[in-house]
XYZ file of C-alpha atoms in Angstrom:
547
model
C 10.164 14.980 3.025
C 9.334 11.649 4.745
C 8.446 13.484 7.970
C 6.256 15.929 6.066
C 4.385 13.059 4.448
C 3.899 11.359 7.842
C 2.099 14.424 9.205
C 0.216 14.785 5.937
C -1.244 11.293 6.379
C -2.114 12.026 10.027
C -3.798 15.311 9.211
C -6.016 13.838 6.506
C -9.031 14.450 8.755
C -8.183 17.951 9.964
C -8.903 20.601 7.391
C -10.711 23.936 6.797
C -12.530 25.385 3.783
C -15.070 28.185 4.470
C -15.889 30.662 1.661
C -17.145 34.056 2.874
C -18.377 37.216 1.172
C -15.856 39.927 0.318
C -17.092 43.474 -0.264
C -15.897 45.823 -2.991
C -13.195 47.373 -0.818
C -11.720 44.051 0.273
C -8.022 43.370 -0.009
C -6.538 40.010 0.873
C -3.566 39.487 3.150
C -2.164 36.824 0.819
C -2.655 38.791 -2.436
C -0.299 41.797 -2.396
C -0.573 44.311 -5.197
C 2.534 42.917 -6.888
C 1.141 39.362 -6.953
C 1.089 38.161 -10.566
C -2.728 37.737 -10.682
C -3.678 40.524 -8.241
C -5.331 42.744 -10.873
C -7.570 39.924 -12.096
C -8.496 38.753 -8.592
C -9.431 42.226 -7.380
C -11.313 42.939 -10.617
C -13.678 40.052 -9.957
C -13.764 40.704 -6.213
C -14.946 44.272 -6.813
C -17.682 42.871 -9.058
C -18.618 40.506 -6.205
C -18.036 37.575 -8.522
C -15.237 36.066 -6.432
C -15.241 35.901 -2.644
C -12.541 35.525 -0.035
C -12.455 33.847 3.373
C -13.395 34.990 6.833
C -9.745 35.242 7.915
C -9.054 37.892 5.256
C -7.282 35.575 2.832
C -8.024 34.639 -0.766
C -5.893 31.489 -0.853
C -4.826 31.936 -4.468
C -2.974 28.622 -4.663
C -5.919 26.551 -3.461
C -7.827 24.626 -6.169
C -11.126 26.039 -7.387
C -13.973 23.518 -7.167
C -16.454 22.852 -9.951
C -19.218 24.466 -7.918
C -17.100 27.576 -7.293
C -16.265 27.759 -11.009
C -19.973 27.631 -11.837
C -20.699 30.458 -9.390
C -17.874 32.611 -10.770
C -18.859 32.016 -14.399
C -22.522 32.709 -13.757
C -21.620 36.006 -12.113
C -18.932 37.082 -14.589
C -21.085 36.257 -17.639
C -24.260 37.599 -15.988
C -26.186 34.425 -16.764
C -29.899 34.246 -16.028
C -29.927 32.167 -12.859
C -33.628 32.671 -12.111
C -35.051 31.193 -15.301
C -32.511 28.480 -16.034
C -33.842 25.026 -16.827
C -33.995 22.816 -13.743
C -31.212 20.225 -13.406
C -31.382 16.904 -11.603
C -27.819 16.118 -10.652
C -27.730 13.418 -7.967
C -25.129 15.324 -5.935
C -26.576 18.860 -6.176
C -29.509 19.573 -3.900
C -31.975 22.288 -4.865
C -31.339 23.852 -1.471
C -27.642 24.299 -2.309
C -26.509 27.928 -2.584
C -24.817 27.060 -5.885
C -27.799 25.205 -7.394
C -29.139 28.061 -9.562
C -25.634 28.894 -10.852
C -24.929 25.255 -11.698
C -28.276 25.109 -13.480
C -27.431 28.284 -15.414
C -24.014 27.110 -16.666
C -25.519 23.746 -17.572
C -28.388 25.387 -19.439
C -25.883 27.602 -21.301
C -23.860 24.565 -22.365
C -20.760 25.787 -20.529
C -20.421 22.992 -17.957
C -21.854 19.487 -17.877
C -21.884 16.649 -15.407
C -21.372 12.957 -16.046
C -23.245 9.831 -14.949
C -25.965 12.029 -13.489
C -23.504 13.854 -11.205
C -21.979 17.332 -11.338
C -19.253 16.597 -8.728
C -19.479 20.100 -7.234
C -16.768 19.600 -4.621
C -14.182 18.130 -7.020
C -11.366 20.443 -8.148
C -11.768 21.823 -11.677
C -8.824 20.372 -13.583
C -6.851 22.447 -16.061
C -8.244 20.353 -18.921
C -11.791 20.955 -17.678
C -10.996 24.658 -17.358
C -10.020 24.707 -21.047
C -13.311 23.029 -21.978
C -15.313 25.452 -19.859
C -13.698 28.594 -21.287
C -13.908 27.292 -24.851
C -17.636 26.632 -24.385
C -18.262 29.950 -22.649
C -16.565 32.141 -25.267
C -16.912 30.016 -28.426
C -13.138 29.885 -28.822
C -11.463 28.223 -31.785
C -7.960 26.822 -32.076
C -5.481 26.359 -34.883
C -4.033 22.951 -33.912
C -0.590 24.486 -33.429
C -0.233 23.698 -29.721
C 2.192 20.911 -28.884
C 2.325 20.398 -25.144
C 4.403 17.376 -24.136
C 1.643 15.957 -21.930
C -1.375 16.615 -24.201
C -1.664 14.102 -27.035
C -3.750 15.062 -30.066
C -6.231 12.285 -29.240
C -6.673 13.606 -25.682
C -10.335 14.418 -25.037
C -9.624 18.087 -24.336
C -6.885 18.671 -26.919
C -9.007 20.959 -29.135
C -10.111 23.004 -26.132
C -6.561 23.334 -24.797
C -5.426 24.266 -28.306
C -8.168 26.916 -28.423
C -7.145 28.690 -25.208
C -3.510 28.482 -26.359
C -4.334 30.008 -29.738
C -6.291 32.817 -28.062
C -3.449 33.777 -25.707
C -5.211 32.614 -22.561
C -2.348 30.306 -21.584
C 1.088 29.383 -22.853
C 1.511 26.457 -20.491
C 4.608 25.907 -18.377
C 8.222 26.698 -19.152
C 9.078 23.014 -19.481
C 6.629 22.583 -22.376
C 3.849 20.935 -20.386
C 0.248 21.954 -19.728
C -0.460 19.650 -16.731
C -4.045 18.929 -17.842
C -4.968 16.741 -14.873
C -3.793 19.120 -12.175
C -6.349 21.287 -10.372
C -6.862 24.851 -11.545
C -5.949 27.179 -8.692
C -8.178 30.060 -7.656
C -5.594 32.553 -8.931
C -5.230 30.806 -12.275
C -8.986 30.593 -12.805
C -9.349 34.323 -12.167
C -6.481 35.050 -14.560
C -7.704 32.682 -17.289
C -11.225 34.067 -17.107
C -9.928 37.645 -17.263
C -7.821 36.808 -20.327
C -10.804 35.219 -22.031
C -12.872 38.367 -21.410
C -10.098 40.852 -22.169
C -8.598 41.643 -25.550
C -5.282 42.371 -23.822
C -4.596 39.404 -21.509
C -2.481 39.736 -18.403
C 1.065 38.277 -18.294
C 1.501 34.496 -18.495
C 1.419 32.326 -15.395
C 4.710 32.053 -13.513
C 7.215 29.357 -14.339
C 8.230 26.647 -11.920
C 10.168 28.045 -8.963
C 13.893 27.480 -8.524
C 13.223 25.528 -5.307
C 10.779 23.179 -7.031
C 13.077 22.743 -10.017
C 16.089 21.802 -7.858
C 14.073 19.454 -5.634
C 12.677 17.625 -8.657
C 16.138 17.311 -10.152
C 17.527 15.950 -6.892
C 14.726 13.399 -6.512
C 15.150 12.330 -10.139
C 18.863 11.839 -9.487
C 18.031 9.334 -6.743
C 17.234 6.939 -9.593
C 20.741 7.435 -10.950
C 22.479 6.336 -7.764
C 24.224 2.988 -8.195
C 25.960 2.813 -4.812
C 26.591 4.724 -1.593
C 27.343 4.332 2.086
C 25.021 5.810 4.662
C 24.711 6.743 8.291
C 21.558 7.700 10.129
C 20.486 8.684 13.628
C 16.938 8.540 14.938
C 15.826 9.887 18.323
C 12.271 9.242 19.449
C 10.538 10.388 22.610
C 6.998 9.984 23.906
C 6.027 11.938 27.005
C 2.897 10.798 28.803
C 0.751 12.960 31.097
C 1.352 12.539 34.815
C -1.994 10.774 35.264
C -0.737 7.853 33.168
C 2.539 7.468 35.022
C 2.945 5.097 37.949
C 5.708 3.327 39.837
C 4.772 0.061 38.165
C 5.177 1.590 34.694
C 8.081 3.901 35.507
C 10.667 1.728 33.730
C 8.526 1.636 30.631
C 7.538 5.332 30.559
C 11.117 6.498 31.199
C 12.309 4.287 28.358
C 9.724 5.782 25.965
C 10.976 9.300 26.587
C 14.350 8.653 24.944
C 14.889 5.935 22.354
C 17.897 6.133 20.041
C 18.505 4.192 16.829
C 21.801 4.459 14.972
C 22.056 2.908 11.507
C 25.104 2.552 9.290
C 25.525 0.573 6.099
C 26.064 0.415 2.375
C 24.004 -0.072 -0.784
C 24.604 -1.089 -4.377
C 22.019 -1.266 -7.131
C 23.314 -4.012 -9.422
C 23.336 -6.688 -8.238
C 21.101 -5.315 -5.520
C 22.721 -5.596 -2.078
C 22.052 -3.544 1.014
C 23.379 -4.048 4.512
C 22.798 -2.105 7.690
C 23.891 -2.389 11.272
C 21.061 -1.204 13.492
C 21.921 -0.206 17.060
C 19.034 0.413 19.448
C 19.729 2.241 22.711
C 17.142 2.334 25.497
C 17.585 4.881 28.275
C 16.282 5.100 31.820
C 16.982 2.400 34.373
C 16.877 -0.220 31.611
C 19.871 1.451 30.007
C 20.917 -1.086 27.392
C 22.061 -1.218 23.783
C 21.188 -3.928 21.254
C 22.602 -4.423 17.771
C 20.901 -6.120 14.830
C 22.734 -6.601 11.521
C 20.477 -6.717 8.431
C 21.365 -7.822 4.898
C 19.033 -7.652 1.900
C 19.173 -8.703 -1.743
C 16.438 -8.501 -4.346
C 15.145 -11.930 -3.283
C 16.086 -12.474 0.363
C 16.609 -10.706 3.651
C 18.608 -11.817 6.680
C 18.729 -10.349 10.153
C 20.392 -11.394 13.374
C 18.255 -11.295 16.504
C 19.712 -9.093 19.253
C 20.779 -10.746 22.485
C 20.026 -8.814 25.663
C 20.073 -9.527 29.408
C 16.332 -8.889 29.587
C 15.550 -11.347 26.794
C 18.475 -13.760 26.331
C 18.396 -15.855 23.177
C 18.343 -19.651 23.263
C 21.774 -21.077 22.547
C 20.573 -22.385 19.194
C 19.824 -18.806 18.006
C 22.987 -17.102 19.195
C 24.972 -15.718 16.283
C 22.417 -16.954 13.741
C 20.804 -14.959 10.940
C 17.115 -15.532 10.251
C 16.457 -15.805 6.502
C 13.319 -14.508 4.804
C 12.289 -15.206 1.235
C 10.809 -11.829 0.239
C 8.389 -13.243 -2.309
C 7.046 -15.762 0.209
C 6.828 -13.033 2.823
C 4.742 -10.897 0.479
C 2.390 -13.800 -0.165
C 1.987 -14.400 3.575
C 1.139 -10.722 4.069
C -1.319 -10.784 1.168
C 0.793 -8.370 -0.874
C 1.231 -8.731 -4.642
C 4.650 -9.949 -5.706
C 5.155 -6.815 -7.805
C 5.256 -4.694 -4.669
C 8.940 -5.569 -4.260
C 9.884 -4.474 -7.781
C 12.565 -1.985 -6.771
C 12.613 -0.183 -10.130
C 8.843 0.257 -9.974
C 9.014 1.388 -6.343
C 11.642 3.972 -7.305
C 9.513 5.175 -10.226
C 6.460 5.495 -8.001
C 8.443 7.294 -5.278
C 9.677 9.814 -7.853
C 6.134 10.426 -9.119
C 4.876 10.981 -5.561
C 7.794 13.267 -4.684
C 7.195 15.360 -7.809
C 3.515 15.597 -6.972
C 4.375 16.702 -3.439
C 6.824 19.310 -4.727
C 4.233 20.654 -7.191
C 1.775 21.184 -4.371
C 3.973 22.453 -1.550
C 7.307 23.778 -2.826
C 6.282 27.375 -3.511
C 4.640 27.976 -0.133
C 6.477 25.724 2.311
C 10.051 25.256 1.025
C 12.735 27.926 0.872
C 16.456 28.197 0.247
C 18.399 28.982 3.437
C 22.035 29.678 4.200
C 24.179 26.555 4.545
C 25.312 27.564 8.029
C 21.756 27.346 9.351
C 22.452 23.669 10.088
C 25.637 21.749 10.761
C 26.425 19.574 7.756
C 29.122 16.884 7.568
C 32.438 18.450 6.504
C 32.936 16.193 3.486
C 29.771 17.399 1.719
C 30.323 19.978 -1.019
C 27.109 21.918 -0.421
C 25.318 23.515 -3.358
C 21.993 24.488 -1.726
C 20.105 23.887 1.489
C 16.310 23.706 1.211
C 14.178 24.089 4.323
C 10.615 22.975 4.927
C 8.832 24.420 7.951
C 5.339 23.895 9.318
C 3.995 26.055 12.139
C 0.709 26.504 13.938
C 0.050 29.485 11.653
C 0.753 27.629 8.381
C -1.009 24.407 9.369
C -4.318 25.481 7.812
C -3.033 26.251 4.285
C -0.854 23.126 4.394
C -3.805 20.881 5.159
C -5.979 22.627 2.590
C -3.414 21.899 -0.105
C -3.092 18.368 1.194
C -6.803 17.653 0.973
C -7.781 19.572 -2.129
C -4.612 19.126 -4.153
C -2.131 16.456 -3.124
C -4.374 13.611 -1.961
C -6.900 13.773 -4.843
C -4.024 13.763 -7.340
C -2.246 11.000 -5.432
C -5.238 8.703 -5.778
C -5.542 9.617 -9.447
C -1.878 8.660 -9.829
C -2.239 5.268 -8.160
C -5.170 4.364 -10.388
C -2.416 3.364 -12.815
C -2.621 -0.457 -12.562
C 1.108 -0.999 -11.983
C 1.165 1.523 -9.148
C -2.001 0.155 -7.571
C -0.507 -3.340 -7.663
C 2.766 -2.131 -6.159
C 0.835 -0.611 -3.230
C -1.537 -3.556 -2.897
C -4.560 -1.353 -3.655
C -7.707 -2.439 -5.459
C -9.982 -0.199 -7.525
C -12.485 -0.421 -4.675
C -9.849 0.722 -2.164
C -9.035 3.776 -4.267
C -12.677 4.667 -4.873
C -13.426 4.350 -1.164
C -10.491 6.632 -0.323
C -11.632 9.227 -2.854
C -15.151 9.180 -1.454
C -13.724 9.533 2.042
C -11.686 12.584 1.043
C -14.740 14.187 -0.576
C -16.775 13.533 2.574
C -14.068 15.035 4.772
C -13.874 18.105 2.554
C -17.534 18.807 3.272
C -16.725 19.252 6.991
C -13.250 20.759 6.807
C -14.008 23.811 8.945
C -15.172 21.783 11.931
C -12.401 19.221 11.585
C -9.516 21.684 11.396
C -10.913 23.683 14.292
C -10.873 20.494 16.334
C -7.245 19.764 15.538
C -6.291 23.323 16.350
C -7.793 22.710 19.760
C -5.676 19.627 20.452
C -2.455 20.036 18.434
C 0.436 22.366 19.203
C 3.429 22.422 16.869
C 6.571 23.348 18.777
C 8.954 22.413 15.955
C 8.336 20.822 12.583
C 11.079 21.314 10.026
C 13.232 19.520 7.501
C 16.532 20.499 5.910
C 17.517 18.956 2.569
C 21.181 19.415 1.690
C 21.902 19.113 -2.045
C 25.488 18.754 -3.205
C 27.208 20.128 -6.305
C 26.167 17.059 -8.319
C 22.470 17.616 -7.496
C 22.301 14.645 -5.117
C 20.600 14.749 -1.720
C 23.672 14.198 0.446
C 22.176 15.001 3.847
C 18.630 15.136 5.193
C 17.591 16.350 8.659
C 14.102 16.314 10.164
C 13.019 17.588 13.566
C 9.498 17.286 14.970
C 8.239 18.274 18.418
C 4.456 18.340 18.854
C 1.973 18.154 21.729
C -1.539 16.730 21.798
C -3.863 17.947 24.548
C -7.027 15.945 25.140
C -9.265 16.713 28.108
C -6.436 18.748 29.692
C -4.031 15.792 29.383
C -0.951 16.496 27.218
C 0.982 13.906 25.248
C 4.314 14.960 23.761
C 5.956 13.407 20.708
C 9.504 14.195 19.598
C 11.239 12.746 16.549
C 14.648 13.686 15.202
C 16.123 12.028 12.134
C 19.155 12.616 9.991
C 20.758 10.652 7.157
C 24.022 11.186 5.328
C 24.907 9.579 2.009
C 28.574 9.463 1.035
C 30.666 7.830 -1.668
C 27.790 8.201 -4.115
C 28.390 6.071 -7.228
C 31.780 4.994 -5.905
C 32.973 1.517 -4.918
C 31.532 0.564 -1.536
C 32.773 -1.904 1.064
C 30.340 -4.348 2.652
C 31.366 -5.309 6.180
C 28.632 -7.860 6.900
C 28.037 -9.489 3.533
C 25.648 -12.302 2.682
C 25.732 -14.755 5.621
C 27.299 -18.197 5.246
C 24.883 -21.104 5.081
C 26.038 -22.495 8.447
C 25.165 -19.153 10.101
C 21.604 -19.094 8.734
C 18.266 -20.417 9.945
C 15.389 -20.427 7.463
C 11.868 -19.720 8.627
C 11.065 -23.418 8.397
C 14.074 -24.251 10.578
C 13.087 -21.557 13.043
C 9.574 -22.989 13.294
C 11.019 -26.482 13.870
C 13.254 -25.077 16.592
C 10.291 -23.466 18.345
C 8.352 -26.711 18.025
C 11.186 -28.506 19.805
C 11.448 -25.830 22.461
C 7.762 -25.280 23.191
C 6.017 -28.299 21.694
C 3.653 -28.262 18.734
C 0.529 -27.521 20.760
C 2.100 -24.741 22.846
C 3.565 -23.129 19.722
C 0.211 -23.304 17.928
C -1.508 -21.792 20.971
C 1.068 -18.982 20.982
C 0.462 -18.336 17.277
C -3.310 -18.290 17.839
C -2.842 -15.872 20.731
C -0.616 -13.656 18.599
C -3.180 -13.613 15.788
C -6.007 -12.779 18.181
C -3.980 -9.989 19.764
C -3.206 -8.570 16.336
C-alpha cells in the first residue's frame, strides 16, 4: 500500500469530474442490472433526475456533492425552482446551473448552508444525508438506533435514528453508521428511493471480504512485538537521449539501476530496531556500500559508508554517528510528539483503514497464491492484489480527490494527529481549500496527465499468513512521463518479508559501545579541526542556501 499512497500523493492534481446528461434509454457500463442499486439508479435516470457521465459511466461509488444532492432532490420532489426565494450563499453564483435548485431546497427547509456558504462542491456526508431526508419527508424516529459511532448527543442522532426507524438504512454489518463518510451516488439514489417508496429496496452491502481481511491484517500490525525482516529495493531512472552526454554518462548509467538490500530485526519493548543497509551502484562506478543503522526510542546511530570515491577520514572509520531523536526533531522544527511510536502506529492504522474503505472494493482482489513467488517458510492464507492501469487511473484519482483526501484531512484535524504530522490548523485548511479548487478543474487536469503519463506496470501483492499478519509485501511500478516528446522512465520494485513474528529475535549489531560512537557535537568539533571554523561555517551557509 505504500506505493499506492505515493502515486496518490503525486496524482493529487490530476483528476476528472464531468457530469453529463443521460437520456431515458441510458444504461451505464458500470451499473449492470444485477448491481445492488441498479433499479433505483435507473428509476431516477429515466425521470431525468440523475445524470451520468460522457464516457457512459455512472460512477456509483463516487461521492455525491451537496450541489448534486440539491439538484436530485429538487427534481425528485418536483420543487418549484422558478419561484423559490433568492439565496445569497457566498459560494453559489446566480449563474450556476445548480443555483435555482439550491434555492429551492433551501426555501423548502430541506438543506441549509452555514456561515453564509452552501459548500456545493463538498461531498454530502452520511450524517448530512440523514438530515436532508428527514427534512424532506418529515420522518420521525423512535430512539431505538444504537450505532457504535453515533452517540446520542451527536448533532444528527435524531435524523439518523429517523431513517433507521423508517427502514431507509440499517447501517453496516459491524454495527456502525459511518456518519462522517461521504454518501456515494449509488447510496443516495437508494436512500432517496427508500424514502419515497413504501417497500424499500434491499439494504446496502456489507463490507467486502477483501476489505475485512486487509483491515484485520493492518490492525494486527499493532500486535507485533518482534520480527526479523529482509527487503530489496530496485530503482531506475531513464533519461531521454537529449539529456545524456559523455560527461554525465557515469551518472546517468548509475541512475538506471540502483539496488538497496536491507536486513534487520525489531522488538517493541524496549524499542530496538537495527538494519544493515547495502547500497549497490551499477554502471562503470560499480560499487557496493554498507551502512549499519541502530535505533531506540530516544537515539539513532549509523555508520558512514567508506568507499573509494569518497574515503572517510581516519577519525571516522568504524565510528557510529549518534543522533538524539528529540533534539533532531527540534532542529527540524517538528513537534516532539511526532516520534511517539504508539501514536504513529495508531495514526497509520487509521489512514490504512480509510484507504481500504475507499479503494478495496474496486482496486483490490484476491488472487491465487502462485501468481507471485513467496518465500517458502510463509504459511499463506490469502494473497491480495492491487493493480492500477491506464484505464482505471481516472476512477482511482476521482476516489482519491473526492473521498480519501477530504476524509484524510478531516482525520488529521484531531489535535494529536495534527501534532504528530507537524500540521497546523492553517496548514489543514489551506490543503482543504486547495483540494476544493482542484476539484473545480478536474477534467482539464486529468486530461493533461493522461497526455503525459503512461502506466506500464503498477501493482502490489500483499501476502497474509494464517495468523492474519502481513508476512510478505511486493510492489512493482514502471511508468513513463512524456513531456514535449521527451520521455522519462521511472521503475521501482520493492519487497519485504517479515519472519519470526512475535518470536525471540537476535540482534547482530546491537547498541554501539561508547568508544565506537561520535556524537553530533563531537562530529562538529572534528570538522572544525579538519576544515577550520570559518571554512566549516561557510560550508554550512552554502548547504543552507542550496537547500
